[in-house]
PDB file of C-alpha atoms and ligand atoms in Angstrom:
ATOM      1  CA  MET A   1      21.047 -12.755  12.904  1.00 66.00           C
ATOM      2  CA  SER A   2      17.604 -12.627  14.590  1.00 81.00           C
ATOM      3  CA  PRO A   3      14.824 -12.818  12.031  1.00 95.00           C
ATOM      4  CA  HIS A   4      12.531  -9.777  12.019  1.00 98.00           C
ATOM      5  CA  ILE A   5       8.920 -10.618  11.239  1.00 98.00           C
ATOM      6  CA  LEU A   6       6.292  -7.987  10.432  1.00 98.00           C
ATOM      7  CA  VAL A   7       2.747  -9.016  11.320  1.00 98.00           C
ATOM      8  CA  LEU A   8      -0.041  -6.945   9.785  1.00 98.00           C
ATOM      9  CA  GLY A   9      -2.543  -7.112  12.603  1.00 97.00           C
ATOM     10  CA  GLY A  10      -5.939  -6.006  13.848  1.00 94.00           C
ATOM     11  CA  THR A  11      -7.292  -9.486  14.661  1.00 92.00           C
ATOM     12  CA  THR A  12      -7.265 -11.890  17.606  1.00 91.00           C
ATOM     13  CA  GLU A  13      -5.126 -14.301  15.588  1.00 95.00           C
ATOM     14  CA  ALA A  14      -2.530 -11.588  14.933  1.00 97.00           C
ATOM     15  CA  ARG A  15      -2.276 -10.960  18.673  1.00 97.00           C
ATOM     16  CA  HIS A  16      -1.827 -14.687  19.375  1.00 96.00           C
ATOM     17  CA  LEU A  17       0.802 -14.946  16.643  1.00 98.00           C
ATOM     18  CA  ALA A  18       2.739 -11.951  18.000  1.00 98.00           C
ATOM     19  CA  ALA A  19       2.710 -13.497  21.480  1.00 98.00           C
ATOM     20  CA  ASP A  20       4.011 -16.829  20.127  1.00 97.00           C
ATOM     21  CA  LEU A  21       6.740 -15.149  18.076  1.00 97.00           C
ATOM     22  CA  ALA A  22       7.790 -12.779  20.878  1.00 97.00           C
ATOM     23  CA  ALA A  23       8.233 -15.773  23.200  1.00 96.00           C
ATOM     24  CA  ARG A  24      10.781 -17.350  20.847  1.00 95.00           C
ATOM     25  CA  PRO A  25      14.371 -16.444  21.693  1.00 93.00           C
ATOM     26  CA  GLY A  26      16.118 -14.675  18.861  1.00 93.00           C
ATOM     27  CA  VAL A  27      12.959 -13.718  16.975  1.00 97.00           C
ATOM     28  CA  ARG A  28      11.980 -10.077  16.605  1.00 97.00           C
ATOM     29  CA  VAL A  29       8.326  -9.356  15.895  1.00 98.00           C
ATOM     30  CA  THR A  30       6.669  -6.070  15.003  1.00 98.00           C
ATOM     31  CA  THR A  31       2.877  -5.845  14.736  1.00 98.00           C
ATOM     32  CA  SER A  32       1.386  -3.147  12.554  1.00 98.00           C
ATOM     33  CA  LEU A  33      -2.046  -1.742  13.412  1.00 98.00           C
ATOM     34  CA  ALA A  34      -4.112   0.581  11.240  1.00 97.00           C
ATOM     35  CA  GLY A  35      -5.042   2.748  14.224  1.00 94.00           C
ATOM     36  CA  ARG A  36      -8.815   2.469  13.724  1.00 88.00           C
ATOM     37  CA  VAL A  37      -9.624   1.412  17.308  1.00 83.00           C
ATOM     38  CA  SER A  38      -9.074   3.969  20.075  1.00 82.00           C
ATOM     39  CA  LYS A  39      -7.902   1.421  22.665  1.00 83.00           C
ATOM     40  CA  PRO A  40      -6.385  -1.634  20.948  1.00 84.00           C
ATOM     41  CA  GLY A  41      -5.766  -4.695  23.133  1.00 85.00           C
ATOM     42  CA  ALA A  42      -2.232  -5.312  24.412  1.00 92.00           C
ATOM     43  CA  VAL A  43       0.165  -6.823  21.856  1.00 96.00           C
ATOM     44  CA  GLU A  44       3.473  -8.593  22.631  1.00 97.00           C
ATOM     45  CA  GLY A  45       6.616  -7.473  20.822  1.00 97.00           C
ATOM     46  CA  ASP A  46       7.014  -4.143  19.033  1.00 98.00           C
ATOM     47  CA  VAL A  47       3.983  -2.271  17.717  1.00 97.00           C
ATOM     48  CA  ARG A  48       3.718   0.418  15.057  1.00 97.00           C
ATOM     49  CA  ILE A  49       0.466   2.234  14.281  1.00 97.00           C
ATOM     50  CA  GLY A  50      -0.889   3.859  11.107  1.00 97.00           C
ATOM     51  CA  GLY A  51      -0.880   3.355   7.337  1.00 98.00           C
ATOM     52  CA  PHE A  52       2.329   2.895   5.353  1.00 98.00           C
ATOM     53  CA  GLY A  53       1.225   4.965   2.379  1.00 98.00           C
ATOM     54  CA  GLY A  54       0.205   2.179  -0.002  1.00 98.00           C
ATOM     55  CA  ALA A  55       2.153  -0.813  -1.307  1.00 98.00           C
ATOM     56  CA  ALA A  56       5.231   1.282  -2.123  1.00 98.00           C
ATOM     57  CA  GLY A  57       5.302   2.721   1.396  1.00 98.00           C
ATOM     58  CA  LEU A  58       5.007  -0.744   2.878  1.00 98.00           C
ATOM     59  CA  ALA A  59       7.842  -2.002   0.664  1.00 98.00           C
ATOM     60  CA  ASP A  60      10.007   0.932   1.836  1.00 98.00           C
ATOM     61  CA  TRP A  61       9.207   0.121   5.470  1.00 98.00           C
ATOM     62  CA  LEU A  62      10.113  -3.562   4.958  1.00 98.00           C
ATOM     63  CA  ARG A  63      13.488  -2.605   3.488  1.00 98.00           C
ATOM     64  CA  ALA A  64      14.253   0.139   6.021  1.00 98.00           C
ATOM     65  CA  HIS A  65      13.491  -2.131   8.992  1.00 98.00           C
ATOM     66  CA  HIS A  66      15.291  -5.193   7.589  1.00 98.00           C
ATOM     67  CA  VAL A  67      12.209  -7.400   7.708  1.00 98.00           C
ATOM     68  CA  ASP A  68      12.813 -11.059   6.823  1.00 98.00           C
ATOM     69  CA  ALA A  69       9.204 -12.259   6.497  1.00 97.00           C
ATOM     70  CA  LEU A  70       5.786 -10.626   6.219  1.00 98.00           C
ATOM     71  CA  VAL A  71       2.631 -12.139   7.726  1.00 98.00           C
ATOM     72  CA  ASP A  72      -0.698 -10.655   6.725  1.00 98.00           C
ATOM     73  CA  ALA A  73      -2.946 -11.515   9.679  1.00 98.00           C
ATOM     74  CA  THR A  74      -5.482  -8.769   8.968  1.00 97.00           C
ATOM     75  CA  HIS A  75      -9.248  -9.212   8.982  1.00 95.00           C
ATOM     76  CA  PRO A  76     -10.644 -11.172   5.987  1.00 95.00           C
ATOM     77  CA  PHE A  77     -12.476  -8.004   4.841  1.00 95.00           C
ATOM     78  CA  ALA A  78      -9.426  -5.710   5.015  1.00 95.00           C
ATOM     79  CA  GLU A  79      -8.983  -5.952   1.256  1.00 95.00           C
ATOM     80  CA  SER A  80      -6.671  -2.999   0.572  1.00 97.00           C
ATOM     81  CA  ILE A  81      -3.938  -3.850   3.053  1.00 98.00           C
ATOM     82  CA  THR A  82      -3.987  -7.472   1.840  1.00 98.00           C
ATOM     83  CA  ALA A  83      -3.525  -6.328  -1.765  1.00 98.00           C
ATOM     84  CA  ASN A  84      -0.729  -3.968  -0.639  1.00 98.00           C
ATOM     85  CA  ALA A  85       1.008  -6.774   1.259  1.00 98.00           C
ATOM     86  CA  ALA A  86       1.011  -8.992  -1.837  1.00 97.00           C
ATOM     87  CA  GLU A  87       2.408  -6.179  -3.984  1.00 97.00           C
ATOM     88  CA  ALA A  88       5.058  -5.189  -1.423  1.00 98.00           C
ATOM     89  CA  ALA A  89       6.169  -8.812  -0.991  1.00 97.00           C
ATOM     90  CA  THR A  90       6.628  -9.121  -4.754  1.00 97.00           C
ATOM     91  CA  ALA A  91       8.507  -5.811  -4.908  1.00 98.00           C
ATOM     92  CA  THR A  92      10.910  -6.744  -2.100  1.00 98.00           C
ATOM     93  CA  GLY A  93      11.173 -10.479  -2.806  1.00 97.00           C
ATOM     94  CA  LEU A  94      10.158 -11.245   0.786  1.00 97.00           C
ATOM     95  CA  PRO A  95       8.140 -14.326   1.733  1.00 95.00           C
ATOM     96  CA  LEU A  96       4.471 -13.527   2.446  1.00 97.00           C
ATOM     97  CA  LEU A  97       2.156 -15.664   4.546  1.00 97.00           C
ATOM     98  CA  VAL A  98      -1.530 -14.843   4.870  1.00 97.00           C
ATOM     99  CA  LEU A  99      -3.180 -15.962   8.091  1.00 98.00           C
ATOM    100  CA  ARG A 100      -6.954 -16.272   7.584  1.00 96.00           C
ATOM    101  CA  ARG A 101      -9.268 -17.948  10.040  1.00 94.00           C
ATOM    102  CA  PRO A 102     -11.730 -20.203   8.188  1.00 95.00           C
ATOM    103  CA  GLY A 103     -15.117 -18.724   7.281  1.00 96.00           C
ATOM    104  CA  TRP A 104     -18.349 -19.816   8.992  1.00 97.00           C
ATOM    105  CA  GLN A 105     -20.252 -22.757   7.538  1.00 96.00           C
ATOM    106  CA  GLN A 106     -23.998 -22.806   7.081  1.00 96.00           C
ATOM    107  CA  GLY A 107     -25.798 -25.645   8.882  1.00 96.00           C
ATOM    108  CA  PRO A 108     -29.084 -27.300   7.863  1.00 97.00           C
ATOM    109  CA  GLU A 109     -31.125 -25.244  10.327  1.00 97.00           C
ATOM    110  CA  ASP A 110     -29.573 -21.902   9.429  1.00 98.00           C
ATOM    111  CA  ARG A 111     -31.659 -19.444   7.397  1.00 98.00           C
ATOM    112  CA  TRP A 112     -28.761 -17.711   5.658  1.00 98.00           C
ATOM    113  CA  HIS A 113     -28.932 -15.430   2.631  1.00 98.00           C
ATOM    114  CA  GLN A 114     -25.407 -15.148   1.250  1.00 98.00           C
ATOM    115  CA  VAL A 115     -24.475 -12.008  -0.698  1.00 98.00           C
ATOM    116  CA  THR A 116     -21.210 -10.623  -2.036  1.00 96.00           C
ATOM    117  CA  SER A 117     -21.415  -7.026  -0.788  1.00 95.00           C
ATOM    118  CA  SER A 118     -22.990  -4.768   1.822  1.00 96.00           C
ATOM    119  CA  ALA A 119     -24.937  -3.067  -0.995  1.00 96.00           C
ATOM    120  CA  ALA A 120     -26.499  -6.427  -1.923  1.00 97.00           C
ATOM    121  CA  ALA A 121     -27.311  -7.037   1.759  1.00 98.00           C
ATOM    122  CA  ALA A 122     -29.073  -3.659   1.899  1.00 98.00           C
ATOM    123  CA  ASP A 123     -31.109  -4.511  -1.232  1.00 98.00           C
ATOM    124  CA  LEU A 124     -32.315  -7.727   0.369  1.00 98.00           C
ATOM    125  CA  LEU A 125     -33.097  -6.447   3.867  1.00 98.00           C
ATOM    126  CA  PRO A 126     -36.556  -4.859   3.434  1.00 97.00           C
ATOM    127  CA  ARG A 127     -37.890  -8.233   2.216  1.00 97.00           C
ATOM    128  CA  LEU A 128     -36.565 -10.071   5.277  1.00 98.00           C
ATOM    129  CA  GLY A 129     -37.422  -7.893   8.287  1.00 98.00           C
ATOM    130  CA  HIS A 130     -37.825  -4.475   9.848  1.00 98.00           C
ATOM    131  CA  ARG A 131     -35.711  -4.592  12.987  1.00 98.00           C
ATOM    132  CA  VAL A 132     -32.130  -5.291  11.973  1.00 98.00           C
ATOM    133  CA  PHE A 133     -29.144  -6.330  14.088  1.00 98.00           C
ATOM    134  CA  LEU A 134     -26.247  -4.993  11.991  1.00 97.00           C
ATOM    135  CA  THR A 135     -22.785  -6.274  12.917  1.00 94.00           C
ATOM    136  CA  THR A 136     -20.801  -5.426   9.797  1.00 91.00           C
ATOM    137  CA  GLY A 137     -18.504  -2.946  11.550  1.00 85.00           C
ATOM    138  CA  ARG A 138     -18.834   0.723  12.365  1.00 84.00           C
ATOM    139  CA  LEU A 139     -17.185   1.869   9.127  1.00 82.00           C
ATOM    140  CA  GLY A 140     -19.526  -0.088   6.871  1.00 85.00           C
ATOM    141  CA  LEU A 141     -22.858   1.597   7.598  1.00 96.00           C
ATOM    142  CA  ALA A 142     -23.023   3.847   4.534  1.00 96.00           C
ATOM    143  CA  ALA A 143     -24.439   1.028   2.384  1.00 97.00           C
ATOM    144  CA  PHE A 144     -27.494   0.921   4.685  1.00 98.00           C
ATOM    145  CA  ALA A 145     -27.918   4.688   5.197  1.00 98.00           C
ATOM    146  CA  HIS A 146     -30.833   5.017   2.732  1.00 98.00           C
ATOM    147  CA  LEU A 147     -32.994   2.432   4.540  1.00 98.00           C
ATOM    148  CA  ALA A 148     -35.086   4.965   6.466  1.00 98.00           C
ATOM    149  CA  ASP A 149     -38.021   2.584   7.116  1.00 98.00           C
ATOM    150  CA  LEU A 150     -35.988   0.010   9.039  1.00 98.00           C
ATOM    151  CA  HIS A 151     -34.831   0.132  12.654  1.00 98.00           C
ATOM    152  CA  PHE A 152     -31.135  -0.723  13.068  1.00 98.00           C
ATOM    153  CA  VAL A 153     -29.295  -1.921  16.139  1.00 98.00           C
ATOM    154  CA  VAL A 154     -25.566  -1.508  15.443  1.00 97.00           C
ATOM    155  CA  ARG A 155     -22.899  -3.059  17.644  1.00 94.00           C
ATOM    156  CA  SER A 156     -19.310  -1.843  17.460  1.00 89.00           C
ATOM    157  CA  VAL A 157     -16.225  -1.327  19.595  1.00 86.00           C
ATOM    158  CA  ASP A 158     -16.004   2.438  18.972  1.00 89.00           C
ATOM    159  CA  PRO A 159     -18.904   4.744  18.050  1.00 93.00           C
ATOM    160  CA  PRO A 160     -19.876   4.493  14.353  1.00 93.00           C
ATOM    161  CA  GLU A 161     -19.459   7.414  12.010  1.00 89.00           C
ATOM    162  CA  PRO A 162     -22.025   8.813   9.570  1.00 93.00           C
ATOM    163  CA  PRO A 163     -23.431   8.211   7.041  1.00 96.00           C
ATOM    164  CA  MET A 164     -25.681   5.673   8.737  1.00 96.00           C
ATOM    165  CA  PRO A 165     -29.420   4.861   8.696  1.00 97.00           C
ATOM    166  CA  PRO A 166     -31.556   7.538  10.423  1.00 97.00           C
ATOM    167  CA  ASP A 167     -33.169   5.084  12.850  1.00 98.00           C
ATOM    168  CA  THR A 168     -30.002   3.618  14.383  1.00 97.00           C
ATOM    169  CA  GLU A 169     -29.434   2.511  17.966  1.00 97.00           C
ATOM    170  CA  VAL A 170     -25.769   1.950  18.891  1.00 96.00           C
ATOM    171  CA  LEU A 171     -24.492  -0.675  21.336  1.00 96.00           C
ATOM    172  CA  LEU A 172     -20.821  -0.247  22.213  1.00 93.00           C
ATOM    173  CA  SER A 173     -19.149  -3.491  23.209  1.00 91.00           C
ATOM    174  CA  ARG A 174     -16.292  -5.811  22.296  1.00 86.00           C
ATOM    175  CA  GLY A 175     -16.561  -9.613  21.965  1.00 84.00           C
ATOM    176  CA  PRO A 176     -16.399 -12.423  22.781  1.00 88.00           C
ATOM    177  CA  PHE A 177     -20.150 -12.866  23.198  1.00 93.00           C
ATOM    178  CA  THR A 178     -22.096 -15.879  24.507  1.00 96.00           C
ATOM    179  CA  VAL A 179     -25.159 -17.533  22.974  1.00 97.00           C
ATOM    180  CA  PRO A 180     -27.453 -16.733  25.957  1.00 97.00           C
ATOM    181  CA  ASP A 181     -26.371 -13.075  25.841  1.00 96.00           C
ATOM    182  CA  GLU A 182     -26.931 -12.886  22.098  1.00 97.00           C
ATOM    183  CA  LYS A 183     -30.387 -14.457  22.413  1.00 98.00           C
ATOM    184  CA  ALA A 184     -31.266 -12.003  25.181  1.00 97.00           C
ATOM    185  CA  LEU A 185     -30.116  -9.107  22.983  1.00 97.00           C
ATOM    186  CA  LEU A 186     -32.131 -10.329  19.978  1.00 98.00           C
ATOM    187  CA  HIS A 187     -35.217 -10.684  22.204  1.00 98.00           C
ATOM    188  CA  ALA A 188     -34.777  -7.360  23.991  1.00 98.00           C
ATOM    189  CA  HIS A 189     -34.521  -5.434  20.713  1.00 98.00           C
ATOM    190  CA  ARG A 190     -37.214  -7.517  18.941  1.00 98.00           C
ATOM    191  CA  ILE A 191     -34.751  -8.210  16.117  1.00 98.00           C
ATOM    192  CA  ASP A 192     -36.213 -10.013  13.100  1.00 98.00           C
ATOM    193  CA  VAL A 193     -33.128 -10.134  10.842  1.00 98.00           C
ATOM    194  CA  LEU A 194     -29.353 -10.184  11.398  1.00 98.00           C
ATOM    195  CA  VAL A 195     -26.630  -8.914   9.030  1.00 98.00           C
ATOM    196  CA  THR A 196     -23.025 -10.039   9.386  1.00 97.00           C
ATOM    197  CA  LYS A 197     -19.837 -10.365   7.407  1.00 96.00           C
ATOM    198  CA  ASP A 198     -18.384 -13.867   7.167  1.00 97.00           C
ATOM    199  CA  SER A 199     -15.625 -12.936   9.616  1.00 93.00           C
ATOM    200  CA  GLY A 200     -15.224 -16.497  10.925  1.00 94.00           C
ATOM    201  CA  GLY A 201     -13.725 -17.314  14.333  1.00 89.00           C
ATOM    202  CA  GLN A 202     -15.257 -18.037  17.711  1.00 86.00           C
ATOM    203  CA  ALA A 203     -15.367 -14.573  19.285  1.00 83.00           C
ATOM    204  CA  THR A 204     -18.442 -13.411  17.362  1.00 87.00           C
ATOM    205  CA  ALA A 205     -19.990 -16.709  16.222  1.00 94.00           C
ATOM    206  CA  ALA A 206     -22.543 -16.864  19.054  1.00 97.00           C
ATOM    207  CA  LYS A 207     -24.918 -14.499  17.247  1.00 97.00           C
ATOM    208  CA  LEU A 208     -25.266 -17.073  14.453  1.00 98.00           C
ATOM    209  CA  THR A 209     -26.170 -19.830  16.920  1.00 98.00           C
ATOM    210  CA  ALA A 210     -28.640 -17.484  18.612  1.00 98.00           C
ATOM    211  CA  ALA A 211     -30.243 -16.598  15.265  1.00 98.00           C
ATOM    212  CA  ARG A 212     -30.496 -20.296  14.358  1.00 98.00           C
ATOM    213  CA  GLU A 213     -32.140 -21.148  17.673  1.00 97.00           C
ATOM    214  CA  LEU A 214     -34.624 -18.289  17.199  1.00 98.00           C
ATOM    215  CA  ALA A 215     -35.155 -19.233  13.508  1.00 98.00           C
ATOM    216  CA  LEU A 216     -34.167 -15.731  12.372  1.00 98.00           C
ATOM    217  CA  PRO A 217     -32.921 -15.006   8.856  1.00 98.00           C
ATOM    218  CA  VAL A 218     -29.273 -13.950   8.559  1.00 98.00           C
ATOM    219  CA  VAL A 219     -27.751 -12.008   5.677  1.00 98.00           C
ATOM    220  CA  VAL A 220     -24.122 -13.113   5.376  1.00 98.00           C
ATOM    221  CA  VAL A 221     -21.728 -10.954   3.350  1.00 98.00           C
ATOM    222  CA  ARG A 222     -19.167 -13.305   1.831  1.00 97.00           C
ATOM    223  CA  ARG A 223     -15.424 -12.611   1.884  1.00 96.00           C
ATOM    224  CA  PRO A 224     -13.572 -10.887  -0.917  1.00 95.00           C
ATOM    225  CA  PRO A 225     -11.164 -13.224  -2.722  1.00 94.00           C
ATOM    226  CA  LEU A 226      -7.459 -13.209  -1.872  1.00 95.00           C
ATOM    227  CA  PRO A 227      -5.086 -11.622  -4.415  1.00 94.00           C
ATOM    228  CA  ARG A 228      -4.084 -13.983  -7.207  1.00 91.00           C
ATOM    229  CA  GLY A 229      -1.311 -16.389  -6.307  1.00 88.00           C
ATOM    230  CA  VAL A 230      -1.642 -15.815  -2.540  1.00 90.00           C
ATOM    231  CA  ASP A 231      -2.323 -18.811  -0.320  1.00 82.00           C
ATOM    232  CA  ALA A 232      -3.767 -18.618   3.145  1.00 94.00           C
ATOM    233  CA  VAL A 233      -2.747 -20.540   6.260  1.00 96.00           C
ATOM    234  CA  ARG A 234      -5.681 -21.166   8.613  1.00 95.00           C
ATOM    235  CA  ASP A 235      -4.101 -20.831  12.055  1.00 96.00           C
ATOM    236  CA  VAL A 236      -1.131 -19.616  14.080  1.00 97.00           C
ATOM    237  CA  ALA A 237       0.435 -23.093  14.205  1.00 96.00           C
ATOM    238  CA  GLY A 238       0.394 -23.179  10.393  1.00 96.00           C
ATOM    239  CA  VAL A 239       2.217 -19.855  10.192  1.00 97.00           C
ATOM    240  CA  LEU A 240       4.871 -20.941  12.705  1.00 96.00           C
ATOM    241  CA  GLU A 241       5.431 -24.135  10.764  1.00 95.00           C
ATOM    242  CA  ARG A 242       5.791 -22.267   7.456  1.00 95.00           C
ATOM    243  CA  LEU A 243       8.275 -19.892   9.111  1.00 94.00           C
ATOM    244  CA  GLY A 244      10.299 -22.869  10.296  1.00 92.00           C
ATOM    245  CA  LEU A 245       9.458 -22.039  13.926  1.00 90.00           C
ATOM    246  CA  GLY A 246       6.940 -24.803  14.648  1.00 81.00           C
ATOM    247  CA  GLY A 247       7.138 -27.357  17.444  1.00 70.00           C
ATOM    248  CA  GLY A 248       7.197 -25.113  20.501  1.00 59.00           C
TER     249      GLY A 248
HETATM  250  P1  LIG B 301      -8.241  -1.855   4.522  1.00 92.39           P
HETATM  251  O1  LIG B 301      -9.434  -1.218   3.907  1.00 92.39           O
HETATM  252  O2  LIG B 301      -7.705  -3.076   3.892  1.00 92.39           O
HETATM  253  O3  LIG B 301      -7.049  -0.821   4.638  1.00 92.39           O
HETATM  254  C1  LIG B 301      -7.151   0.563   4.329  1.00 92.39           C
HETATM  255  C2  LIG B 301      -5.802   1.200   4.634  1.00 92.39           C
HETATM  256  O4  LIG B 301      -5.570   1.203   6.047  1.00 92.39           O
HETATM  257  C3  LIG B 301      -4.639   0.438   4.046  1.00 92.39           C
HETATM  258  O5  LIG B 301      -4.439   0.775   2.687  1.00 92.39           O
HETATM  259  C4  LIG B 301      -3.524   0.859   4.966  1.00 92.39           C
HETATM  260  O6  LIG B 301      -3.121   2.179   4.680  1.00 92.39           O
HETATM  261  C5  LIG B 301      -4.200   0.940   6.304  1.00 92.39           C
HETATM  262  N1  LIG B 301      -4.103  -0.319   7.056  1.00 92.39           N
HETATM  263  C6  LIG B 301      -5.004  -1.330   7.159  1.00 92.39           C
HETATM  264  N2  LIG B 301      -4.580  -2.284   7.985  1.00 92.39           N
HETATM  265  C7  LIG B 301      -3.369  -1.885   8.419  1.00 92.39           C
HETATM  266  C8  LIG B 301      -2.429  -2.435   9.323  1.00 92.39           C
HETATM  267  N3  LIG B 301      -2.652  -3.609   9.944  1.00 92.39           N
HETATM  268  N4  LIG B 301      -1.282  -1.738   9.534  1.00 92.39           N
HETATM  269  C9  LIG B 301      -1.052  -0.539   8.919  1.00 92.39           C
HETATM  270  N5  LIG B 301      -1.917   0.028   8.074  1.00 92.39           N
HETATM  271  C10 LIG B 301      -3.062  -0.627   7.833  1.00 92.39           C
HETATM  272  O7  LIG B 301      -8.513  -2.169   6.057  1.00 92.39           O
HETATM  273  P2  LIG B 301      -9.800  -1.924   6.977  1.00 92.39           P
HETATM  274  O8  LIG B 301     -10.880  -2.832   6.510  1.00 92.39           O
HETATM  275  O9  LIG B 301     -10.019  -0.455   7.076  1.00 92.39           O
HETATM  276  O10 LIG B 301      -9.241  -2.503   8.342  1.00 92.39           O
HETATM  277  C11 LIG B 301      -8.298  -1.770   9.091  1.00 92.39           C
HETATM  278  C12 LIG B 301      -7.735  -2.666  10.166  1.00 92.39           C
HETATM  279  O11 LIG B 301      -8.779  -3.122  11.020  1.00 92.39           O
HETATM  280  C13 LIG B 301      -7.032  -3.895   9.631  1.00 92.39           C
HETATM  281  O12 LIG B 301      -5.775  -3.963  10.258  1.00 92.39           O
HETATM  282  C14 LIG B 301      -7.922  -5.064   9.991  1.00 92.39           C
HETATM  283  O13 LIG B 301      -7.191  -6.209  10.356  1.00 92.39           O
HETATM  284  C15 LIG B 301      -8.741  -4.530  11.151  1.00 92.39           C
HETATM  285  N6  LIG B 301     -10.136  -5.006  11.130  1.00 92.39           N
HETATM  286  C16 LIG B 301     -10.911  -4.843  10.030  1.00 92.39           C
HETATM  287  C17 LIG B 301     -12.207  -5.328  10.031  1.00 92.39           C
HETATM  288  C18 LIG B 301     -13.080  -5.215   8.793  1.00 92.39           C
HETATM  289  O14 LIG B 301     -14.231  -5.678   8.852  1.00 92.39           O
HETATM  290  N7  LIG B 301     -12.601  -4.661   7.689  1.00 92.39           N
HETATM  291  C19 LIG B 301     -12.712  -5.950  11.167  1.00 92.39           C
HETATM  292  C20 LIG B 301     -11.907  -6.086  12.301  1.00 92.39           C
HETATM  293  C21 LIG B 301     -10.604  -5.613  12.275  1.00 92.39           C
HETATM  294  P3  LIG B 301      -1.842   2.501   3.748  1.00 92.39           P
HETATM  295  O15 LIG B 301      -2.274   2.177   2.365  1.00 92.39           O
HETATM  296  O16 LIG B 301      -1.580   3.939   3.996  1.00 92.39           O
HETATM  297  O17 LIG B 301      -0.735   1.620   4.226  1.00 92.39           O
END
C-alpha cells in the first residue's frame, strides 16, 4: 500500500518537502494550504485548500483520506494549526512530525530587542524610532493600529487588511530579498527601526543583515512554544529520514 502523507503547508520548506515526497515512487502526498494567499506558489502532489474545522475536523479528514503520517510544516507563528495537528495526531494515533526551520540568531553587531508578542513590540516602538519597517505579516497589523504618531512601511504578499496604523505605506512583494535591495529600501524610506517575527530561513533574512550594516535597531518577536511533547525536525532531510524515506 502506498503511504499517504499529509503536509500542512504554507512555507517554502513545505513546498520542498512535497516535491521530494511526490518524486518518490509509491508515496502519495497531499499539501494542505489555509487559503490566505490569493496566488500560492506551485506545489507538487495533491493540494487541498481551506480550514478543516478545528482539531476534530482535521482528525476526521485524516481518517477519511487514509493518511498514514502527518507533517506540520506550517510557519513557526501559525500557532492554532500546530496545536490542532498535535491534538488530531493524538486522537487518530498517527505519527506527527513538525518541520520548523531554525530561528535567527543575534550576532554581536546586531541591535535586537527581543519581545514575546506584537503588542510588546508596539509598546517598545515609540522609544526606538519614528519610521518603521514592519514585516510581521499583513494579518498582524492590529497590534500597531493605535500608533498614530509613527510612519509605517508594511511589506506583504497580498494587501493588508484593517485595522492598521493610520500612517501606513504598503509595499506588495514576495521574497526572497537581497541585502543591497533591503539597504536601498531602508534608505529610500528613511527607516529608523525594523520590526520582524523570528521566522528564520534565508528568504527574508537579508533585512536583518541590512539593518545590522546600517546600525538600525530591530524588534524581534520571538516564536510561540511548540505544544507540549512535540519535537521539531529542522529540515526536509530530517523529515524524510524520520519517515523512513531518507537517502534519495
Ligand atoms: P493559524 O492561526 O495557526 O491557523 C488559523 C486557522 O487557519 C487554523 O485553525 C486552520 O483552520 C486554518 N489553517 C492554518 N493553516 C492551515 C493549513 N496549512 N491548512 C489548512 N488550514 C489551515 O495560522 P495562520 O498564522 O493564520 O497561518 C495560515 C497559514 O499561512 C499557515 O498555513 C502558515 O503556514 C502560513 N503562514 C503563516 C505565517 C504567519 O506569520 N503566521 C507566515 C507565512 C505563512 P481550521 O481550524 O478550520 O482547520
